Short mmCIF file of C-alpha atoms and ligand atoms in Angstrom, two decimals:
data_model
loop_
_atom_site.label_atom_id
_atom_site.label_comp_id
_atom_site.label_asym_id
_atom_site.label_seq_id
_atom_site.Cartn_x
_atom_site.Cartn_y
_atom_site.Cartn_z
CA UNK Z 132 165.04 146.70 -0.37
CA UNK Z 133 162.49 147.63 -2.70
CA UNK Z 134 158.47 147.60 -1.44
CA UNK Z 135 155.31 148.40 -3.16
CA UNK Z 136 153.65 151.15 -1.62
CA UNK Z 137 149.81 151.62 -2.51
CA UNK Z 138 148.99 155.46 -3.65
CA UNK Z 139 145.37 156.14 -3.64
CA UNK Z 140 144.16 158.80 -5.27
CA UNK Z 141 140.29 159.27 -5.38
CA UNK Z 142 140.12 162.87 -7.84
CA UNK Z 143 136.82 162.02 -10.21
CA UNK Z 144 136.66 166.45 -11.09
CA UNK Z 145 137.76 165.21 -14.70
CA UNK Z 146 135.35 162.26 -16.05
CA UNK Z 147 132.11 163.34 -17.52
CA UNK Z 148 129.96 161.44 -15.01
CA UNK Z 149 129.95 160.66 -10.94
CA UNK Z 150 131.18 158.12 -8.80
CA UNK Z 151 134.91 156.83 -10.17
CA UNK Z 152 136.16 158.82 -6.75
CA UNK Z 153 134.65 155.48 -5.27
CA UNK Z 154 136.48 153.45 -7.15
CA UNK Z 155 139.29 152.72 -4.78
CA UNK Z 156 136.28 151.99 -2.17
CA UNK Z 157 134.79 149.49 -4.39
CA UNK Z 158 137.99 147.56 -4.33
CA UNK Z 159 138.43 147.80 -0.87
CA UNK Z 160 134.61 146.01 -0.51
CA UNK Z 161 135.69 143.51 -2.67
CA UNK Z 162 139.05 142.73 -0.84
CA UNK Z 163 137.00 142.37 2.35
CA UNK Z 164 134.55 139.68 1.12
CA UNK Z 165 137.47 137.56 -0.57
CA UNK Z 166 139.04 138.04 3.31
CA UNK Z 167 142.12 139.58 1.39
CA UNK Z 168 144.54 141.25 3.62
CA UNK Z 169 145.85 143.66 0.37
CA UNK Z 170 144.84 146.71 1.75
CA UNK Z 171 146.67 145.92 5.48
CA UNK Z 172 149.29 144.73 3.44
CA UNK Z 173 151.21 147.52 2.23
CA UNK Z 174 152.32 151.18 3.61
CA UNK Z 175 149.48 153.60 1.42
CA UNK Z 176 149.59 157.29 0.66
CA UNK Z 177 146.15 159.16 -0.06
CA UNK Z 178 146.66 162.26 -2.25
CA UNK Z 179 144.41 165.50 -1.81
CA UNK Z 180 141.65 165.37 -4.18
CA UNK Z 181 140.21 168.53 -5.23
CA UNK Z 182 136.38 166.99 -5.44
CA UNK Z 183 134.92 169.94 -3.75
CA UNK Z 184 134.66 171.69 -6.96
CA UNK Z 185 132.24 169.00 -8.22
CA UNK Z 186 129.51 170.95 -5.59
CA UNK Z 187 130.66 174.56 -7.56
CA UNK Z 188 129.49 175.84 -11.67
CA UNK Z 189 131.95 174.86 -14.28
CA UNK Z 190 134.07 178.17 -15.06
CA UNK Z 191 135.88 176.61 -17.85
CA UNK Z 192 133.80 174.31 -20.48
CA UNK Z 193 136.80 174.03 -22.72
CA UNK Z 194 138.48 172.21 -19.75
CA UNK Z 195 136.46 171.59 -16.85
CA UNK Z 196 137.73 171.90 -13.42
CA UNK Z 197 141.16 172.40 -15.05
CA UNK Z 198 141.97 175.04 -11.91
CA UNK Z 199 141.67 171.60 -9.85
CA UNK Z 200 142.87 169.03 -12.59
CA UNK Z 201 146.27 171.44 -11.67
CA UNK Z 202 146.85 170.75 -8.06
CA UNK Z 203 145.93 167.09 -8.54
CA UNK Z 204 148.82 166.50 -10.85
CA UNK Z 205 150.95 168.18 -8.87
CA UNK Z 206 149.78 166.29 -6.16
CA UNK Z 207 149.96 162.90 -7.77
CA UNK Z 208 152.88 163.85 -9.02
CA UNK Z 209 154.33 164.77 -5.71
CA UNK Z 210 153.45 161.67 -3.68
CA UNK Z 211 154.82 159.36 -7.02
CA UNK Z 212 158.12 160.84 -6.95
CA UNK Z 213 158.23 160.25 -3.42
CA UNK Z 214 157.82 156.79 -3.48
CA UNK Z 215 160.34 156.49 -6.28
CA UNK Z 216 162.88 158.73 -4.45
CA UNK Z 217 163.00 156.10 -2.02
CA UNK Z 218 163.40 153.10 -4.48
CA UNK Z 219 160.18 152.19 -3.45
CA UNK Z 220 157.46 150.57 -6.38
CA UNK Z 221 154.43 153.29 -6.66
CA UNK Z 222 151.51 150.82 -7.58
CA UNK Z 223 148.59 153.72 -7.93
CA UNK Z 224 144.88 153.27 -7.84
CA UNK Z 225 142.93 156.24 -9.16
CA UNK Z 226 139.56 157.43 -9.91
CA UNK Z 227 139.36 159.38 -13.20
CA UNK Z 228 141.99 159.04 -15.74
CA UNK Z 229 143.20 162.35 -16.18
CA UNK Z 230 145.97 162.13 -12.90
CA UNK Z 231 147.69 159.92 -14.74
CA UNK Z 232 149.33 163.06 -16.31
CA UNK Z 233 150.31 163.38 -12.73
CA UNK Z 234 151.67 160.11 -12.17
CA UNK Z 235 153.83 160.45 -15.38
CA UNK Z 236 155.03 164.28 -13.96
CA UNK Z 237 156.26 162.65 -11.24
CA UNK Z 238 157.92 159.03 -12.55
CA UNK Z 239 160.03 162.01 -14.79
CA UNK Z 240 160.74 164.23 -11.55
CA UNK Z 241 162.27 161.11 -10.26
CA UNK Z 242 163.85 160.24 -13.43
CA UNK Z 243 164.75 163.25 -15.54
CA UNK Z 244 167.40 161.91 -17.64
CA UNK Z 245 165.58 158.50 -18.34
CA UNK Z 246 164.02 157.76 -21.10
CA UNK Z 247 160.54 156.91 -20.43
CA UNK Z 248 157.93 154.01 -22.49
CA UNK Z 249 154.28 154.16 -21.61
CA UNK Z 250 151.77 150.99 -22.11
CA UNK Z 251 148.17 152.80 -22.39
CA UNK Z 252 145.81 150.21 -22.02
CA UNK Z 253 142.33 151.46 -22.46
CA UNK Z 254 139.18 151.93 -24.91
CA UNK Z 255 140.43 155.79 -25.58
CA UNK Z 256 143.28 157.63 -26.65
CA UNK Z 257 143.03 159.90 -23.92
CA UNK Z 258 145.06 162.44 -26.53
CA UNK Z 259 142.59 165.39 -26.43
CA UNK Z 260 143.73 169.40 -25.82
CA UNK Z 261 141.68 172.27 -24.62
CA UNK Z 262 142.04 172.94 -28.11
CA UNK Z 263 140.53 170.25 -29.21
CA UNK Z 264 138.07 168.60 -26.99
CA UNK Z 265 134.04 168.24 -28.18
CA UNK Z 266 133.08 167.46 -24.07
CA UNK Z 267 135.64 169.43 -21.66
CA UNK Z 268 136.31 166.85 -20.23
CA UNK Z 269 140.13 166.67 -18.72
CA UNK Z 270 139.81 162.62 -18.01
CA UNK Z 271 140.38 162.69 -22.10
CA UNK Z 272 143.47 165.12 -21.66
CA UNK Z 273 146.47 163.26 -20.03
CA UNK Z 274 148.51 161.89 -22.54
CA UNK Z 275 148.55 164.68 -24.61
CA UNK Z 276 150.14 166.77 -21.66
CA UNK Z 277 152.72 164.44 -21.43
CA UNK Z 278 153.36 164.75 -25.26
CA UNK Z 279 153.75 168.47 -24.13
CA UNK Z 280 151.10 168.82 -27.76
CA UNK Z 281 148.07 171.16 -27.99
CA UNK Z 282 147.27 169.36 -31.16
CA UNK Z 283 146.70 172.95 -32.91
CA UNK Z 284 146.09 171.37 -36.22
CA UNK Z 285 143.06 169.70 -35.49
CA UNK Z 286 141.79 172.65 -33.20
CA UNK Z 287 137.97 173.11 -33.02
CA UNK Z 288 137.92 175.53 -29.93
CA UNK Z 289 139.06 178.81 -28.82
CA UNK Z 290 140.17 178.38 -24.76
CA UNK Z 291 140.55 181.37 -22.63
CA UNK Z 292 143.41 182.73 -21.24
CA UNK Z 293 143.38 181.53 -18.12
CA UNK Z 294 142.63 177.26 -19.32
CA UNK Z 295 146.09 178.19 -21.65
CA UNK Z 296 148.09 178.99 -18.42
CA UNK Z 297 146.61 176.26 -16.46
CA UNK Z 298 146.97 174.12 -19.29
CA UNK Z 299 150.76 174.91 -20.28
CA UNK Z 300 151.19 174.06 -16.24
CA UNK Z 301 150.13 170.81 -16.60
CA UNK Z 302 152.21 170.74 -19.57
CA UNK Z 303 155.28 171.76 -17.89
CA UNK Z 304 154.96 170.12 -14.51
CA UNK Z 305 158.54 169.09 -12.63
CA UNK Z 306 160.38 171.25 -16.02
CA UNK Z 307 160.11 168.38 -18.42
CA UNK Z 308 158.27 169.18 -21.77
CA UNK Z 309 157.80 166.45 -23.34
CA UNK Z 310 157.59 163.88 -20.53
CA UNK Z 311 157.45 161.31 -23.13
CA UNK Z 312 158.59 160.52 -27.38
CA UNK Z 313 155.42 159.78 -29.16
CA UNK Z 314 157.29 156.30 -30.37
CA UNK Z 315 157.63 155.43 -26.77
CA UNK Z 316 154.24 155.33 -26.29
CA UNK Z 317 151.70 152.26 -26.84
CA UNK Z 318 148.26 151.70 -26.57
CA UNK Z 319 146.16 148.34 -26.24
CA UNK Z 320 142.23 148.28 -27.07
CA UNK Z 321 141.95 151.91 -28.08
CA UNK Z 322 138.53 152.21 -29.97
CA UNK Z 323 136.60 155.11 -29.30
CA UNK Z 324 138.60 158.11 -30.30
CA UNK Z 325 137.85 161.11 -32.24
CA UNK Z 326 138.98 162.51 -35.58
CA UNK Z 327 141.76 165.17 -33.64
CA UNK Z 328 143.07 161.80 -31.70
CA UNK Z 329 143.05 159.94 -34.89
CA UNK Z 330 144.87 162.94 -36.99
CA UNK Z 331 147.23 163.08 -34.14
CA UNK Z 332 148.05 159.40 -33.67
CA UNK Z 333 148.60 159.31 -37.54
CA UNK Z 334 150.78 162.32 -37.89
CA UNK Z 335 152.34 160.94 -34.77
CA UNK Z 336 152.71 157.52 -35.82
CA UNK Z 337 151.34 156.25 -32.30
CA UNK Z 338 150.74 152.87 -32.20
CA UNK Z 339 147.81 151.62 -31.15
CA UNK Z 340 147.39 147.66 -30.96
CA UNK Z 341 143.58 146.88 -31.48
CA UNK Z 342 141.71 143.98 -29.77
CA UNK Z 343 141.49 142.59 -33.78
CA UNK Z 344 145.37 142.45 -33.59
CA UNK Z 345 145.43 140.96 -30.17
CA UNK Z 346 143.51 137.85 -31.32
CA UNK Z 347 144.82 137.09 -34.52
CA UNK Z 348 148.77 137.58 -33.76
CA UNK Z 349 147.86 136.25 -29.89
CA UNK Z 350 148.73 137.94 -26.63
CA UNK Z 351 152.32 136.63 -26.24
CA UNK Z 352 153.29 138.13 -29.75
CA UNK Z 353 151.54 141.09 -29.07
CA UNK Z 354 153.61 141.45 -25.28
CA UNK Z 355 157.02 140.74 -27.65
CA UNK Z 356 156.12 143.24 -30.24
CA UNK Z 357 155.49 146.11 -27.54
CA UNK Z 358 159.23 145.26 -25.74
CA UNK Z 359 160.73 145.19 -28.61
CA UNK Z 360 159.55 149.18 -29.56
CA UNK Z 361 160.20 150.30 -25.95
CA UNK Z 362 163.72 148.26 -26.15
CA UNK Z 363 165.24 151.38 -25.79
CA UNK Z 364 163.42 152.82 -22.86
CA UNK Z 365 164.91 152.56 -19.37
CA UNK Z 366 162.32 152.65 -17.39
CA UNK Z 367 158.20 151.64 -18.27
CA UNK Z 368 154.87 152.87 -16.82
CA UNK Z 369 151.75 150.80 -17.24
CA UNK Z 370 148.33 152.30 -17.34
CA UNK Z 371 145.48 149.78 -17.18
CA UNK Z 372 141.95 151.87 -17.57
CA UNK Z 373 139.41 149.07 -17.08
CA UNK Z 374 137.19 150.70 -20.15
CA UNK Z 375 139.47 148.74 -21.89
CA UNK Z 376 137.53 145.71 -20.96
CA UNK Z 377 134.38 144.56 -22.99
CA UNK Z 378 131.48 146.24 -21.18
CA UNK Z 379 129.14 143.51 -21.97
CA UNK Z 380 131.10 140.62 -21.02
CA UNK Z 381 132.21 142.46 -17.35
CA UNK Z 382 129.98 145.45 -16.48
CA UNK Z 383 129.55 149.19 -16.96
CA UNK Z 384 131.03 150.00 -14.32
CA UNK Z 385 133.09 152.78 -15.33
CA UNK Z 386 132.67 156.20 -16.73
CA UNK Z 387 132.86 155.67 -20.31
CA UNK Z 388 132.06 152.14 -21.18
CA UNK Z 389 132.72 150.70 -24.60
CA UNK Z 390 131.85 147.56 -26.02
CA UNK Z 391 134.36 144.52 -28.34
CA UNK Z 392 136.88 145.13 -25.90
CA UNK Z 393 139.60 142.76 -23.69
CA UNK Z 394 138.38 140.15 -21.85
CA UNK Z 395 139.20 140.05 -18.33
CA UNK Z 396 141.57 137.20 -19.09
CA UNK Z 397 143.27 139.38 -22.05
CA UNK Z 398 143.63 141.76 -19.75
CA UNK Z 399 145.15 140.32 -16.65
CA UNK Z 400 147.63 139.15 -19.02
CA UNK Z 401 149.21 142.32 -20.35
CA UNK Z 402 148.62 143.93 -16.63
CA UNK Z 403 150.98 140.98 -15.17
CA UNK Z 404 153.01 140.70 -18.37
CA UNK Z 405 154.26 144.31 -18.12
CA UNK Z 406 153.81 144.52 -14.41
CA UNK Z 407 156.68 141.81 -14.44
CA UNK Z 408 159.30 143.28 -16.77
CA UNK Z 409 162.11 144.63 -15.31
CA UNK Z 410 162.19 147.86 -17.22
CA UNK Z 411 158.02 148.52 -15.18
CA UNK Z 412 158.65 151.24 -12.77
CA UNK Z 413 155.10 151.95 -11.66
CA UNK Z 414 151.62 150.35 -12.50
CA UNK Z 415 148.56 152.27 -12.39
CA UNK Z 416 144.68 150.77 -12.21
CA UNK Z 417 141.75 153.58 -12.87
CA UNK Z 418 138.03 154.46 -13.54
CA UNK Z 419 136.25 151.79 -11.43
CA UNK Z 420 133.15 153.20 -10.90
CA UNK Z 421 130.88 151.73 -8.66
CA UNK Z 422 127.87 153.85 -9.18
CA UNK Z 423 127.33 152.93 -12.75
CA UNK Z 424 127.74 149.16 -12.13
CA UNK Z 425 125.00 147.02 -13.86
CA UNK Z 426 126.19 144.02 -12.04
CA UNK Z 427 126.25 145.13 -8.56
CA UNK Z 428 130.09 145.49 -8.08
CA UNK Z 429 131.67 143.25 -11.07
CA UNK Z 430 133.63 145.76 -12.39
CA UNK Z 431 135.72 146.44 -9.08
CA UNK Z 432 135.95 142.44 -8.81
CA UNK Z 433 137.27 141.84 -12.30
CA UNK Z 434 140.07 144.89 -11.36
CA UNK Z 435 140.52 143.14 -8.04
CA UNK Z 436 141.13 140.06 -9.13
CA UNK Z 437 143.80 141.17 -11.59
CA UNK Z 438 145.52 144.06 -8.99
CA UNK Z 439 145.67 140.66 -6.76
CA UNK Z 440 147.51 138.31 -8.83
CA UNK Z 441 149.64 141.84 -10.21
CA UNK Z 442 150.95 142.65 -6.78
CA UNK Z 443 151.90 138.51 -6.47
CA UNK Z 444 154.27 139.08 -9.52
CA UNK Z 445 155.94 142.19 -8.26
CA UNK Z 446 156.32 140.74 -5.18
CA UNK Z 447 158.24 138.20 -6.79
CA UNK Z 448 159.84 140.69 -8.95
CA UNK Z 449 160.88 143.05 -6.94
MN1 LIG E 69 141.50 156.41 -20.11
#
């Protein structure tokens, strides 16, 4: 029989700002004032952060921490193709974004031979390089390591030897480069990128459907549209950053916020809508961060609230 096991990861070494290593915590605070029994509920696995290196000097500003960002994919990566392995539903709740690279590595470990569709909901592209990047910061990285892409032609820095090794590791992870097609993967509420994402998404042809689209074709047509392009997937993976929510209307409670984005209701939807298709082999919830709540703790109780009603419909699912 199939369960959903709970993988928390709390690895923050790749967002720009403290505090989304608390994330996970937050919800846990929330769960306990609702009287929730979520987190008693399910067999968890904690992966090995590498957040010790927060307390050390950057050695890399092209890629910050990328000697960490390394062993947390692999991990991530590890502990996601364990659950799988066991035909077991890997529902992950991480800190920073960039260990979603990770989680990917490992849903293809599991799965070499399937083809694999991946719903990006968030306010960025997360499709920056070493190459590429204007911060350093890795939490902007993942997806383009799983497009095995250094994104060359938009390349504004020179990285050293040693962030190309770590980098083509990441890259590589499990012996699948690419992890994913660049037609097999979708994003929802992307709107803060920057002109290499942009060049890349358009010489990729990477769709991206804004929260302008959303309303005016309406979230059910939006949720057809997206199964119909990954039709030919086997198996799914759902990423739901909670950036991609307005700031104003929830909170800033996360590391990057950005404003005209989902509403909560928008994006519970697409989190159960996805969660619930049969093709959905693992569901990931990130950057909740606590410390930069201007609300006290709404963010983590606007994720709650949605990772609550989520794990109802894979219940059911499953
Ligand atoms: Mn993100």
């Amino acid at each position: 029989m199939t369960e959903i096991k709970i993988i928390e990861n709390t690895s923050e070494i790749a967002a720009g700002t403290r505090g989304a290593s608390l994330g996970v915590g937050a919800l846990k605070v929330v769960a306990h004032n609702h009287e929730s029994e979520l987190f008693g509920k399910y067999e968890r696995y904690i992966v090995e952060d590498e957040n010790e290196l927060l307390n050390r000097p950057v050695q890399y500003p092209t890629a910050k921490r990328i000697e960490g960002v390394v062993q947390v994919y692999q991990n991530v990566s590890d502990v996601v193709s364990h659950v799988l392995d066991n035909d077991n539903f890997p529902l992950v709740l991480a800190g920073d974004h960039a260990s979603a690279g990770g989680t990917i590595a490992g849903i293809k470990k599991s799965h070499p031979d399937k083809r694999l569709g991946v719903i990006w909901i968030d306010a960025h592209a997360d499709l920056h390089t070493p190459y590429t990047t204007p911060s350093g910061n890795i939490h902007g990285m993942p997806l383009a390591t799983a497009l095995g892409t250094d994104n060359l032609e938009s390349q504004i820095n020179d990285p050293v030897e040693e962030v190309k090794t770590y980098w083509n590791q990441m890259k590589d992870l499990n012996g699948v480069t690419p992890k994913i097609q660049s037609e097999d993967l979708v994003f929802i509420a992307v709107r803060d990128t920057e002109k290499p994402e942009d060049d890349l998404m358009e010489r990729r042809g990477i769709r991206n459907f804004s929260v302008d689209e959303v309303r005016q074709k309406g979230l059910q047509t939006v949720v057809t549209e997206i199964k119909e392009k990954l039709s030919d997937c086997d198996i799914v993976y759902v990423s739901f950053d909670v950036d991609s929510m307005d700031c104003i209307l929830v909170s800033k409670g996360t590391g990057t916020p950005v404003e005209n984005g989902l509403t909560p209701e928008e994006a519970e939807h697409f989190v159960r809508q996805f969660s619930s298709w049969d093709k959905c082999c693992c569901v990931e919830f990130v950057e909740i961060n606590p410390c930069l709540d201007n609300k006290i703790n709404k963010m983590a109780e606007v994720a709650f609230d949605i990772l609550d009603k989520t794990l109802i419909d894979l219940e059911n699912r499953l």
